[in-house]
Amino acid sequence: MSSASDDWQRPRPGAAGYRRDAIAAAALAGATFLSWLLFSSAMTAQSHAPWWGGAIFSVLVAGSLAFRRRWPEIVALVVAVTFVVGQYSGIWEQLFNNICLFIALYTVGAWGRNRTLATALRILISVGMLLWLAGVLIFQALNPDIAPEVSRDGPLSQFAAIGLIQIVTNLLYFGGAYVFGNAAWASARQREALEQRTLELEREREVSSRQAVELERSRIARELHDVVAHHVSVMGLQAGAARRVLERGPAGAAVDPRAVQALSVIEENGREAVDELQRMLGALRERGDDPSTTASTRGIAQLDELVDEARAAGLPVTFSTVGAERPVPTAIGLTVYRLAQESLTNVRKHAGPRATADVRLRFLADAVELEVSDTGAGAGASSPGGPAGGTGGAHLGQIGMRERVAAAGGELELGPKPRGGYRVRARLPLSPSAPGPAAGTEARAGSEAPAGFEAPAGTGATAGTGAPAGTGATAGADTPKETA
């Protein structure tokens, strides 16, 4: 309720609420009529109203409550007037009519949309009823013939005590209806404000999650700039160099023009791919970022340094490698490093001061697997506050982890361990699946670059670079250690 909170109006209960009011009002009307019959039988000398008078009284004083939340002020007036008229009409029912008047006054305070009118009407009815009571007591005190059996002698006579009890009872009665009505209205207002705030927090959380995804994608884009764009550039440059070598071959050597044309197509497609990749990464990258200043050289080789940094920060960490270590693609190595970094950061934040961590790197046949687990010795161990768990920054870290693993085509498992602590396990494939070569394009055995070929400076390629993995090269084709 950020603005115009004083003008807040409580929403109506709807059709279901109106049905409940009608059912309750019908039950009260029946109970009021039955109570009037019983009072009439017990007080025959004072009750002289016909049965239909009692029925009308019951309908007006109790049945009108069916509309109490639709028109609370009108219903309160009807009930109050009927209450007074009933007393002077010989309808002696002293139980349910009091209940109905209390409900009517309470409803004005709880559901009245015009707060000024609601306050004024309740005060008017309450003061009017109290003045009526005071007038009756004064009239009876001045007329000893009324209830002569009640003593009126002394400062605190029997009559004075009865009158005082009635005054206190009515003060509590009308005061309670006023206070409870206001409390119900304030509670409903606070409840709606809380619901609105909850919705706002949900929207803010969604925005934060989207921003986290966008930021992580931006970081991934900058890192892909140094991996994918590099290798695509090398492919295009190598194709261009091979085309020029064929065109400048020994005099009289037969050169298949289709080979030159194919290399030209590869070279042109490589340039177009780099251009498209740059545009795509530029759209993902934050404005003003320079990929040359955000290039990451982190990888599996730097895991030892990362573990040492965690130990220096006070976290006991063990690090082990399982399987024969071998080179992995740059993007995979970077993903492994970032996952380990995020996991160890969250162990320090959430696992507690006595927690220890274990980092394991497994080299499988076709994948590399990273597992980071902790003992969760701290207070946060039993909560989802381990690596990438919980809410806030850890929740955003979990989003980033999933984005990285999904971008690498891998699988991520994270959650509490059965015996305490938290575990993050990521499995990343070393060789992404790629379609085989088209018919007639299979590379020949030993199809290396011609002797003496030099790659353009800065491409990172060496003489003799063969077909990349997945192109269908046959035995003898030399494949690079890293694939994009």
Short mmCIF file of C-alpha atoms in Angstrom, two decimals, residues 32-452:
data_model
loop_
_atom_site.label_atom_id
_atom_site.label_comp_id
_atom_site.label_asym_id
_atom_site.label_seq_id
_atom_site.Cartn_x
_atom_site.Cartn_y
_atom_site.Cartn_z
CA THR A 32 -34.48 -15.99 17.08
CA PHE A 33 -38.08 -16.95 16.35
CA LEU A 34 -37.79 -20.12 18.45
CA SER A 35 -36.21 -18.14 21.29
CA TRP A 36 -39.04 -15.57 21.13
CA LEU A 37 -41.60 -18.37 21.43
CA LEU A 38 -39.82 -19.68 24.52
CA PHE A 39 -39.58 -16.21 26.06
CA SER A 40 -43.28 -15.65 25.30
CA SER A 41 -44.21 -18.84 27.12
CA ALA A 42 -42.05 -17.96 30.11
CA MET A 43 -43.22 -14.31 30.31
CA THR A 44 -46.88 -14.42 29.29
CA ALA A 45 -47.75 -11.38 31.34
CA GLN A 46 -45.35 -9.13 29.44
CA SER A 47 -45.51 -10.61 25.93
CA HIS A 48 -48.55 -9.65 23.93
CA ALA A 49 -47.23 -9.70 20.33
CA PRO A 50 -48.86 -12.12 17.85
CA TRP A 51 -46.84 -14.90 16.30
CA TRP A 52 -46.52 -13.07 12.99
CA GLY A 53 -45.06 -10.11 14.87
CA GLY A 54 -42.35 -12.39 16.24
CA ALA A 55 -41.75 -13.76 12.76
CA ILE A 56 -41.35 -10.28 11.26
CA PHE A 57 -39.06 -9.30 14.11
CA SER A 58 -36.90 -12.40 13.56
CA VAL A 59 -36.62 -11.78 9.83
CA LEU A 60 -35.65 -8.13 10.25
CA VAL A 61 -33.25 -8.46 13.16
CA ALA A 62 -31.55 -11.69 12.01
CA GLY A 63 -32.49 -12.29 8.38
CA SER A 64 -31.16 -8.89 7.29
CA LEU A 65 -27.67 -10.11 8.26
CA ALA A 66 -27.65 -11.99 4.97
CA PHE A 67 -26.68 -8.63 3.42
CA ARG A 68 -24.34 -7.50 6.19
CA ARG A 69 -21.17 -7.56 4.07
CA ARG A 70 -22.88 -6.14 1.00
CA TRP A 71 -24.51 -3.12 2.70
CA PRO A 72 -23.15 -3.09 6.27
CA GLU A 73 -24.36 0.40 7.23
CA ILE A 74 -27.95 -0.17 6.06
CA VAL A 75 -28.11 -3.56 7.79
CA ALA A 76 -26.82 -2.04 11.05
CA LEU A 77 -29.55 0.62 10.97
CA VAL A 78 -32.26 -1.97 10.24
CA VAL A 79 -31.12 -4.23 13.07
CA ALA A 80 -30.82 -1.34 15.57
CA VAL A 81 -34.26 0.09 14.75
CA THR A 82 -35.86 -3.38 14.85
CA PHE A 83 -34.19 -4.02 18.20
CA VAL A 84 -35.71 -0.87 19.73
CA VAL A 85 -39.14 -1.35 18.13
CA GLY A 86 -39.24 -4.93 19.34
CA GLN A 87 -38.70 -3.84 22.92
CA TYR A 88 -41.67 -1.47 22.76
CA SER A 89 -43.84 -3.95 20.83
CA GLY A 90 -43.81 -6.58 23.53
CA ILE A 91 -41.44 -8.92 21.65
CA TRP A 92 -39.39 -10.10 24.59
CA GLU A 93 -36.46 -11.95 23.08
CA GLN A 94 -33.27 -11.17 24.98
CA LEU A 95 -30.73 -13.60 23.52
CA PHE A 96 -30.36 -13.68 19.76
CA ASN A 97 -31.39 -10.09 19.13
CA ASN A 98 -28.36 -8.97 21.17
CA ILE A 99 -26.16 -11.32 19.17
CA CYS A 100 -27.54 -9.93 15.90
CA LEU A 101 -26.99 -6.31 16.96
CA PHE A 102 -23.39 -7.10 17.95
CA ILE A 103 -22.73 -8.78 14.58
CA ALA A 104 -24.24 -5.84 12.70
CA LEU A 105 -22.09 -3.28 14.53
CA TYR A 106 -18.99 -5.45 14.15
CA THR A 107 -19.60 -5.80 10.41
CA VAL A 108 -19.77 -2.03 9.94
CA GLY A 109 -16.30 -1.74 11.45
CA ALA A 110 -14.89 -4.75 9.62
CA TRP A 111 -16.38 -4.20 6.15
CA GLY A 112 -17.48 -0.57 5.91
CA ARG A 113 -15.76 1.05 2.92
CA ASN A 114 -16.42 4.62 4.02
CA ARG A 115 -14.43 4.70 7.25
CA THR A 116 -15.80 8.07 8.35
CA LEU A 117 -19.38 6.88 7.92
CA ALA A 118 -18.60 3.56 9.60
CA THR A 119 -17.14 5.29 12.65
CA ALA A 120 -19.92 7.86 12.90
CA LEU A 121 -22.70 5.28 12.53
CA ARG A 122 -21.30 2.97 15.20
CA ILE A 123 -20.83 5.84 17.63
CA LEU A 124 -24.35 7.09 16.91
CA ILE A 125 -25.96 3.69 17.50
CA SER A 126 -23.85 2.93 20.58
CA VAL A 127 -24.43 6.31 22.21
CA GLY A 128 -28.13 6.13 21.36
CA MET A 129 -28.46 2.72 22.98
CA LEU A 130 -26.57 3.84 26.09
CA LEU A 131 -28.71 6.97 26.40
CA TRP A 132 -31.83 4.84 26.00
CA LEU A 133 -30.59 2.55 28.80
CA ALA A 134 -29.77 5.51 31.02
CA GLY A 135 -33.22 7.00 30.40
CA VAL A 136 -34.94 3.74 31.29
CA LEU A 137 -32.92 3.44 34.50
CA ILE A 138 -33.68 7.03 35.49
CA PHE A 139 -37.37 6.54 34.73
CA GLN A 140 -37.49 3.37 36.83
CA ALA A 141 -35.59 5.04 39.66
CA LEU A 142 -38.12 7.88 39.77
CA ASN A 143 -41.10 5.51 39.70
CA PRO A 144 -41.06 3.16 42.70
CA ASP A 145 -44.17 1.43 41.36
CA ILE A 146 -42.00 -0.19 38.70
CA ALA A 147 -40.40 -3.28 40.21
CA PRO A 148 -41.35 -2.36 43.79
CA GLU A 149 -39.66 -5.51 45.08
CA VAL A 150 -36.26 -4.03 44.19
CA SER A 151 -34.84 -1.92 47.00
CA ARG A 152 -33.89 1.66 46.18
CA ASP A 153 -32.56 2.69 49.60
CA GLY A 154 -28.91 3.64 50.19
CA PRO A 155 -26.12 4.92 47.95
CA LEU A 156 -25.51 1.41 46.59
CA SER A 157 -28.95 -0.06 46.70
CA GLN A 158 -30.11 -3.18 44.95
CA PHE A 159 -31.57 -1.06 42.14
CA ALA A 160 -28.31 0.93 41.76
CA ALA A 161 -26.25 -2.26 41.62
CA ILE A 162 -28.48 -3.75 38.90
CA GLY A 163 -28.31 -0.51 36.92
CA LEU A 164 -24.51 -0.32 37.24
CA ILE A 165 -24.15 -3.91 36.04
CA GLN A 166 -26.30 -3.13 33.01
CA ILE A 167 -24.29 -0.01 32.17
CA VAL A 168 -20.92 -1.82 32.44
CA THR A 169 -22.25 -4.74 30.41
CA ASN A 170 -23.47 -2.46 27.64
CA LEU A 171 -20.21 -0.49 27.60
CA LEU A 172 -18.29 -3.73 27.11
CA TYR A 173 -20.84 -4.88 24.54
CA PHE A 174 -20.70 -1.83 22.29
CA GLY A 175 -17.01 -1.19 22.91
CA GLY A 176 -16.19 -4.78 21.97
CA ALA A 177 -18.16 -4.53 18.73
CA TYR A 178 -16.30 -1.32 17.87
CA VAL A 179 -12.81 -2.61 18.72
CA PHE A 180 -13.22 -6.04 17.13
CA GLY A 181 -14.62 -4.51 13.95
CA ASN A 182 -11.68 -2.13 13.60
CA ALA A 183 -9.24 -4.94 14.33
CA ALA A 184 -10.77 -7.13 11.62
CA TRP A 185 -10.56 -4.30 9.08
CA ALA A 186 -6.92 -3.55 9.99
CA SER A 187 -6.03 -7.24 9.81
CA ALA A 188 -7.55 -7.54 6.34
CA ARG A 189 -5.67 -4.45 5.22
CA GLN A 190 -2.36 -5.80 6.52
CA ARG A 191 -3.03 -9.19 4.97
CA GLU A 192 -3.63 -7.65 1.55
CA ALA A 193 -0.52 -5.48 1.91
CA LEU A 194 1.48 -8.59 2.77
CA GLU A 195 0.08 -10.41 -0.25
CA GLN A 196 1.00 -7.47 -2.47
CA ARG A 197 4.50 -7.40 -1.02
CA THR A 198 4.82 -11.14 -1.56
CA LEU A 199 3.87 -10.69 -5.21
CA GLU A 200 6.39 -7.88 -5.54
CA LEU A 201 9.11 -10.06 -4.02
CA GLU A 202 8.23 -12.87 -6.40
CA ARG A 203 8.50 -10.50 -9.33
CA GLU A 204 11.81 -9.15 -8.01
CA ARG A 205 13.08 -12.70 -7.62
CA GLU A 206 12.11 -13.51 -11.19
CA VAL A 207 13.88 -10.38 -12.39
CA SER A 208 16.98 -11.28 -10.36
CA SER A 209 16.95 -14.80 -11.78
CA ARG A 210 16.66 -13.47 -15.32
CA GLN A 211 19.47 -11.01 -14.68
CA ALA A 212 21.63 -13.79 -13.28
CA VAL A 213 21.02 -15.87 -16.40
CA GLU A 214 21.79 -12.91 -18.63
CA LEU A 215 24.98 -12.07 -16.74
CA GLU A 216 26.14 -15.67 -16.83
CA ARG A 217 25.40 -15.93 -20.52
CA SER A 218 27.33 -12.72 -21.06
CA ARG A 219 30.34 -14.17 -19.25
CA ILE A 220 30.05 -17.39 -21.22
CA ALA A 221 29.83 -15.36 -24.42
CA ARG A 222 33.04 -13.52 -23.61
CA GLU A 223 34.79 -16.77 -22.87
CA LEU A 224 33.46 -18.44 -26.03
CA HIS A 225 34.92 -15.51 -27.93
CA ASP A 226 38.38 -16.79 -27.00
CA VAL A 227 37.59 -20.43 -27.80
CA VAL A 228 35.07 -20.88 -30.62
CA ALA A 229 35.95 -17.73 -32.54
CA HIS A 230 39.64 -18.62 -32.33
CA HIS A 231 39.21 -22.10 -33.76
CA VAL A 232 36.80 -21.00 -36.48
CA SER A 233 39.31 -18.32 -37.48
CA VAL A 234 42.05 -20.93 -37.63
CA MET A 235 39.90 -23.14 -39.85
CA GLY A 236 39.25 -20.28 -42.28
CA LEU A 237 42.90 -19.23 -42.35
CA GLN A 238 44.08 -22.78 -42.88
CA ALA A 239 41.62 -23.22 -45.76
CA GLY A 240 42.81 -19.96 -47.32
CA ALA A 241 46.45 -20.98 -46.95
CA ALA A 242 45.77 -24.39 -48.49
CA ARG A 243 43.98 -22.76 -51.43
CA ARG A 244 46.90 -20.45 -52.10
CA VAL A 245 49.36 -23.34 -51.88
CA LEU A 246 47.35 -25.28 -54.47
CA GLU A 247 47.12 -22.26 -56.76
CA ARG A 248 50.89 -21.65 -56.54
CA GLY A 249 51.84 -25.28 -56.94
CA PRO A 250 54.67 -26.50 -59.22
CA ALA A 251 54.29 -25.57 -62.87
CA GLY A 252 52.48 -28.20 -64.85
CA ALA A 253 51.06 -29.85 -61.73
CA ALA A 254 47.47 -30.89 -62.18
CA VAL A 255 45.22 -29.05 -59.75
CA ASP A 256 41.63 -30.06 -59.45
CA PRO A 257 39.63 -26.80 -59.70
CA ARG A 258 36.95 -28.36 -57.52
CA ALA A 259 39.42 -28.61 -54.65
CA VAL A 260 40.29 -24.93 -55.02
CA GLN A 261 36.61 -24.05 -55.17
CA ALA A 262 35.85 -26.17 -52.10
CA LEU A 263 38.62 -24.50 -50.14
CA SER A 264 37.35 -21.11 -51.25
CA VAL A 265 33.90 -21.99 -49.97
CA ILE A 266 35.37 -23.16 -46.65
CA GLU A 267 37.38 -19.96 -46.35
CA GLU A 268 34.38 -17.75 -47.11
CA ASN A 269 32.11 -19.70 -44.76
CA GLY A 270 34.74 -19.43 -42.06
CA ARG A 271 34.84 -15.65 -42.39
CA GLU A 272 31.05 -15.46 -42.36
CA ALA A 273 30.87 -17.74 -39.33
CA VAL A 274 33.33 -15.55 -37.43
CA ASP A 275 31.38 -12.43 -38.35
CA GLU A 276 28.07 -13.99 -37.27
CA LEU A 277 29.66 -15.30 -34.08
CA GLN A 278 31.02 -11.86 -33.26
CA ARG A 279 27.62 -10.28 -33.81
CA MET A 280 25.89 -12.93 -31.70
CA LEU A 281 28.37 -12.61 -28.85
CA GLY A 282 28.18 -8.84 -29.10
CA ALA A 283 24.44 -9.01 -28.55
CA LEU A 284 24.96 -11.16 -25.45
CA ARG A 285 27.89 -9.14 -24.12
CA GLU A 286 27.38 -6.22 -21.80
CA ARG A 287 27.69 -2.81 -23.42
CA GLY A 288 31.21 -1.47 -23.27
CA ASP A 289 32.86 -4.82 -22.53
CA ASP A 290 35.99 -5.61 -24.41
CA PRO A 291 36.60 -9.33 -24.92
CA SER A 292 40.32 -8.76 -25.01
CA THR A 293 40.19 -7.49 -21.44
CA THR A 294 37.95 -10.29 -20.11
CA ALA A 295 39.66 -13.28 -21.68
CA SER A 296 39.99 -16.19 -19.27
CA THR A 297 43.02 -18.47 -19.16
CA ARG A 298 41.65 -20.64 -16.38
CA GLY A 299 41.36 -24.37 -16.83
CA ILE A 300 42.06 -27.76 -15.28
CA ALA A 301 45.74 -26.91 -14.96
CA GLN A 302 44.84 -24.10 -12.55
CA LEU A 303 42.76 -26.27 -10.19
CA ASP A 304 45.79 -26.72 -7.92
CA GLU A 305 46.07 -22.94 -7.58
CA LEU A 306 42.35 -22.69 -6.85
CA VAL A 307 42.60 -25.31 -4.10
CA ASP A 308 45.63 -23.54 -2.62
CA GLU A 309 43.68 -20.27 -2.56
CA ALA A 310 40.83 -21.99 -0.70
CA ARG A 311 43.27 -23.42 1.83
CA ALA A 312 44.86 -20.02 2.31
CA ALA A 313 41.38 -18.65 3.04
CA GLY A 314 41.04 -21.15 5.91
CA LEU A 315 39.06 -23.94 4.25
CA PRO A 316 40.54 -27.45 4.59
CA VAL A 317 40.44 -28.89 1.06
CA THR A 318 41.69 -32.13 -0.45
CA PHE A 319 42.23 -32.50 -4.18
CA SER A 320 42.68 -35.72 -6.12
CA THR A 321 42.69 -36.80 -9.75
CA VAL A 322 41.34 -40.16 -10.90
CA GLY A 323 42.25 -41.65 -14.26
CA ALA A 324 44.90 -40.85 -16.83
CA GLU A 325 45.11 -37.09 -17.16
CA ARG A 326 44.92 -35.82 -20.72
CA PRO A 327 44.25 -32.54 -22.51
CA VAL A 328 40.65 -31.37 -22.68
CA PRO A 329 38.99 -28.71 -24.82
CA THR A 330 39.55 -25.19 -23.56
CA ALA A 331 35.84 -24.54 -23.02
CA ILE A 332 35.48 -27.74 -20.97
CA GLY A 333 38.51 -26.90 -18.88
CA LEU A 334 37.19 -23.43 -18.20
CA THR A 335 33.79 -24.85 -17.19
CA VAL A 336 35.45 -27.30 -14.79
CA TYR A 337 37.44 -24.48 -13.23
CA ARG A 338 34.42 -22.20 -12.81
CA LEU A 339 32.31 -24.99 -11.29
CA ALA A 340 35.03 -25.80 -8.77
CA GLN A 341 35.49 -22.12 -7.99
CA GLU A 342 31.77 -21.52 -7.39
CA SER A 343 31.42 -24.70 -5.31
CA LEU A 344 34.35 -23.89 -3.02
CA THR A 345 33.08 -20.33 -2.61
CA ASN A 346 29.70 -21.65 -1.48
CA VAL A 347 31.32 -24.13 0.91
CA ARG A 348 33.05 -21.22 2.63
CA LYS A 349 29.82 -19.22 2.73
CA HIS A 350 27.27 -21.82 3.74
CA ALA A 351 28.79 -25.08 5.04
CA GLY A 352 29.96 -23.69 8.38
CA PRO A 353 33.29 -22.86 10.03
CA ARG A 354 34.25 -26.50 10.73
CA ALA A 355 33.42 -27.89 7.31
CA THR A 356 35.98 -29.54 5.06
CA ALA A 357 35.82 -29.90 1.30
CA ASP A 358 36.93 -32.57 -1.13
CA VAL A 359 37.57 -31.91 -4.83
CA ARG A 360 37.85 -34.87 -7.19
CA LEU A 361 38.54 -34.75 -10.90
CA ARG A 362 37.87 -37.93 -12.86
CA PHE A 363 39.00 -38.55 -16.42
CA LEU A 364 36.56 -40.99 -17.99
CA ALA A 365 36.60 -42.59 -21.42
CA ASP A 366 34.54 -39.90 -23.11
CA ALA A 367 34.03 -37.29 -20.40
CA VAL A 368 35.56 -35.48 -17.48
CA GLU A 369 33.77 -35.46 -14.14
CA LEU A 370 34.16 -32.94 -11.34
CA GLU A 371 32.88 -33.64 -7.83
CA VAL A 372 33.02 -31.15 -4.97
CA SER A 373 31.61 -32.24 -1.62
CA ASP A 374 31.75 -30.92 1.94
CA THR A 375 31.12 -32.27 5.41
CA GLY A 376 28.65 -29.52 6.28
CA ALA A 377 29.83 -29.25 9.88
CA GLY A 378 28.37 -25.77 10.33
CA ALA A 379 24.90 -24.50 11.08
CA GLY A 380 24.04 -24.21 7.46
CA ALA A 381 24.82 -27.81 6.65
CA SER A 382 21.32 -29.08 7.07
CA SER A 383 19.87 -26.34 4.95
CA PRO A 384 20.19 -26.01 1.21
CA GLY A 385 23.05 -23.65 1.68
CA GLY A 386 25.84 -25.86 0.45
CA PRO A 387 27.45 -25.31 -2.86
CA ALA A 388 25.08 -23.44 -5.07
CA GLY A 389 22.17 -24.05 -2.77
CA GLY A 390 19.85 -21.89 -0.77
CA THR A 391 18.74 -18.49 -1.83
CA GLY A 392 20.26 -15.14 -2.62
CA GLY A 393 23.81 -15.31 -4.00
CA ALA A 394 24.00 -19.10 -3.69
CA HIS A 395 20.80 -19.45 -5.70
CA LEU A 396 22.23 -17.24 -8.41
CA GLY A 397 25.41 -19.35 -8.35
CA GLN A 398 23.31 -22.45 -8.94
CA ILE A 399 21.72 -20.79 -11.96
CA GLY A 400 25.16 -19.97 -13.33
CA MET A 401 26.34 -23.54 -12.81
CA ARG A 402 23.38 -24.97 -14.67
CA GLU A 403 23.90 -22.50 -17.52
CA ARG A 404 27.56 -23.45 -17.88
CA VAL A 405 26.96 -27.19 -17.77
CA ALA A 406 24.04 -26.94 -20.19
CA ALA A 407 26.17 -24.89 -22.59
CA ALA A 408 28.79 -27.65 -22.51
CA GLY A 409 26.19 -30.38 -23.11
CA GLY A 410 26.86 -31.98 -19.74
CA GLU A 411 24.92 -33.13 -16.69
CA LEU A 412 24.81 -31.49 -13.25
CA GLU A 413 23.79 -33.06 -9.95
CA LEU A 414 23.69 -31.07 -6.74
CA GLY A 415 22.06 -31.54 -3.37
CA PRO A 416 22.59 -32.67 0.22
CA LYS A 417 24.33 -35.97 0.91
CA PRO A 418 22.47 -38.70 2.83
CA ARG A 419 24.84 -38.48 5.81
CA GLY A 420 25.20 -34.73 5.89
CA GLY A 421 26.99 -32.17 3.82
CA TYR A 422 26.51 -31.15 0.22
CA ARG A 423 27.71 -32.46 -3.12
CA VAL A 424 28.08 -30.94 -6.58
CA ARG A 425 28.85 -33.36 -9.40
CA ALA A 426 29.22 -32.32 -13.04
CA ARG A 427 29.87 -34.63 -15.99
CA LEU A 428 31.11 -32.90 -19.14
CA PRO A 429 31.58 -34.68 -22.48
CA LEU A 430 35.01 -34.30 -24.05
CA SER A 431 33.87 -34.67 -27.68
CA PRO A 432 30.57 -33.11 -28.75
CA SER A 433 28.63 -35.17 -31.26
CA ALA A 434 29.00 -33.88 -34.81
CA PRO A 435 27.60 -35.09 -38.14
CA GLY A 436 29.92 -37.12 -40.33
CA PRO A 437 31.26 -35.88 -43.68
CA ALA A 438 29.10 -35.77 -46.76
CA ALA A 439 29.54 -38.44 -49.38
CA GLY A 440 32.73 -37.94 -51.31
CA THR A 441 34.29 -35.54 -48.81
CA GLU A 442 36.12 -38.08 -46.64
CA ALA A 443 39.71 -36.98 -46.09
CA ARG A 444 42.44 -39.15 -47.48
CA ALA A 445 44.94 -40.93 -45.27
CA GLY A 446 47.76 -38.62 -44.29
CA SER A 447 46.08 -35.53 -45.71
CA GLU A 448 48.37 -33.05 -44.05
CA ALA A 449 49.36 -29.61 -45.27
CA PRO A 450 52.12 -29.54 -47.87
CA ALA A 451 55.67 -29.50 -46.64
CA GLY A 452 56.93 -26.04 -45.89
#
